[in-house]
């Protein structure tokens, strides 16, 4: 049995706009999580981050 190919319908301008907005929202959420984890790491390590052994 041969698989039937998917038929992709072109998106309307409204759908493209919504997709773009969703992608931007996801990207901002991921960037915010990265910033939160980075800040938490700096807070947890405190000033030890800047002390380097010779």
Coordinates of N, CA and C in Angstrom, one line a residue:
X1 N 0.8 -1.2 0.0 CA 0.0 0.0 0.0 C 0.9 1.2 0.0
X2 N 0.6 2.1 -0.9 CA 1.4 3.4 -1.0 C 0.8 4.5 -0.2
X3 N 1.7 5.2 0.6 CA 1.1 6.3 1.3 C 0.7 7.4 0.4
X4 N -0.4 8.0 0.8 CA -0.9 9.1 0.0 C -0.1 10.4 0.4
X5 N 0.3 11.2 -0.6 CA 1.1 12.4 -0.3 C 0.2 13.4 0.4
X6 N 0.8 14.2 1.3 CA 0.0 15.3 1.9 C -0.2 16.4 0.9
X7 N -1.4 16.9 0.9 CA -1.7 18.1 0.1 C -1.6 19.3 1.0
X8 N -0.7 20.2 0.7 CA -0.5 21.4 1.5 C -1.2 22.6 0.9
X9 N -2.2 23.1 1.6 CA -2.9 24.3 1.1 C -2.1 25.5 1.4
X10 N -2.1 26.5 0.6 CA -1.4 27.7 0.9 C -2.1 28.5 2.0
X11 N -1.3 29.1 2.9 CA -1.9 29.8 4.0 C -2.5 31.2 3.6
X12 N -3.5 31.6 4.2 CA -4.1 32.9 4.0 C -3.1 33.9 4.7
X13 N -3.2 35.2 4.3 CA -2.4 36.2 4.9 C -2.6 36.2 6.4
X14 N -3.9 36.0 6.9 CA -4.2 36.1 8.3 C -3.6 34.9 9.0
X15 N -3.6 33.7 8.4 CA -2.9 32.5 9.0 C -1.4 32.7 9.1
X16 N -0.8 33.3 8.1 CA 0.6 33.6 8.1 C 1.0 34.6 9.2
X17 N 0.1 35.6 9.4 CA 0.3 36.6 10.4 C 0.2 36.0 11.8
X18 N -0.8 35.1 12.0 CA -0.9 34.4 13.3 C 0.2 33.5 13.6
X19 N 0.7 32.8 12.5 CA 1.8 31.9 12.7 C 3.1 32.7 13.1
X20 N 3.3 33.8 12.4 CA 4.4 34.7 12.8 C 4.4 35.2 14.2
X21 N 3.2 35.6 14.6 CA 3.0 36.1 16.0 C 3.3 34.9 17.0
X22 N 2.8 33.8 16.7 CA 3.0 32.6 17.6 C 4.5 32.3 17.7
X23 N 5.2 32.3 16.5 CA 6.6 32.0 16.5 C 7.4 33.1 17.4
X24 N 7.0 34.3 17.2 CA 7.7 35.4 18.0 C 7.4 35.2 19.5
X25 N 6.2 34.8 19.8 CA 5.8 34.6 21.3 C 6.6 33.4 21.8
X26 N 6.7 32.4 21.1 CA 7.5 31.2 21.5 C 9.0 31.6 21.7
X27 N 9.5 32.3 20.7 CA 10.9 32.8 20.8 C 11.2 33.6 22.0
X28 N 10.2 34.6 22.3 CA 10.4 35.4 23.5 C 10.3 34.6 24.8
X29 N 9.4 33.6 24.8 CA 9.3 32.8 26.0 C 10.5 32.0 26.3
X30 N 11.1 31.5 25.2 CA 12.4 30.7 25.4 C 13.5 31.6 25.8
X31 N 13.6 32.8 25.2 CA 14.6 33.8 25.6 C 14.4 34.2 27.1
X32 N 13.2 34.4 27.5 CA 12.9 34.7 28.9 C 13.4 33.6 29.9
X33 N 13.1 32.4 29.5 CA 13.5 31.3 30.3 C 15.0 31.2 30.4
X34 N 15.7 31.4 29.3 CA 17.2 31.4 29.3 C 17.7 32.5 30.2
X35 N 17.1 33.7 30.1 CA 17.5 34.8 31.0 C 17.3 34.5 32.5
X36 N 16.2 33.9 32.8 CA 15.8 33.5 34.2 C 16.8 32.5 34.7
X37 N 17.1 31.5 33.9 CA 18.1 30.5 34.3 C 19.5 31.1 34.5
X38 N 19.9 31.9 33.6 CA 21.2 32.6 33.7 C 21.2 33.4 35.0
X39 N 20.2 34.2 35.2 CA 20.2 35.1 36.4 C 20.2 34.2 37.7
X40 N 19.4 33.1 37.7 CA 19.4 32.2 38.9 C 20.8 31.6 39.1
X41 N 21.5 31.3 38.1 CA 22.8 30.7 38.2 C 23.7 31.8 38.8
X42 N 23.7 33.0 38.3 CA 24.6 34.0 38.9 C 24.2 34.3 40.3
X43 N 23.0 34.4 40.7 CA 22.6 34.6 42.1 C 23.0 33.5 43.0
X44 N 22.8 32.2 42.5 CA 23.2 31.1 43.3 C 24.7 31.0 43.5
X45 N 25.5 31.3 42.5 CA 27.0 31.3 42.6 C 27.5 32.5 43.3
X46 N 26.7 33.6 43.3 CA 27.1 34.8 43.9 C 28.4 35.4 43.4
X47 N 29.2 36.0 44.2 CA 30.4 36.6 43.8 C 31.5 35.6 43.4
X48 N 31.3 34.4 43.7 CA 32.3 33.3 43.3 C 32.5 33.2 41.8
X49 N 31.5 33.8 41.0 CA 31.6 33.7 39.6 C 32.9 34.5 39.1
X50 N 33.2 35.6 39.8 CA 34.2 36.4 39.3 C 35.6 36.1 39.9
X51 N 35.7 35.2 40.9 CA 36.9 34.7 41.5 C 37.4 33.5 40.7
X52 N 38.6 33.7 40.0 CA 39.2 32.7 39.2 C 40.5 32.2 39.9
X53 N 40.7 30.9 40.0 CA 41.9 30.4 40.6 C 43.1 30.7 39.6
X54 N 44.2 31.0 40.1 CA 45.4 31.3 39.3 C 46.1 30.0 38.8

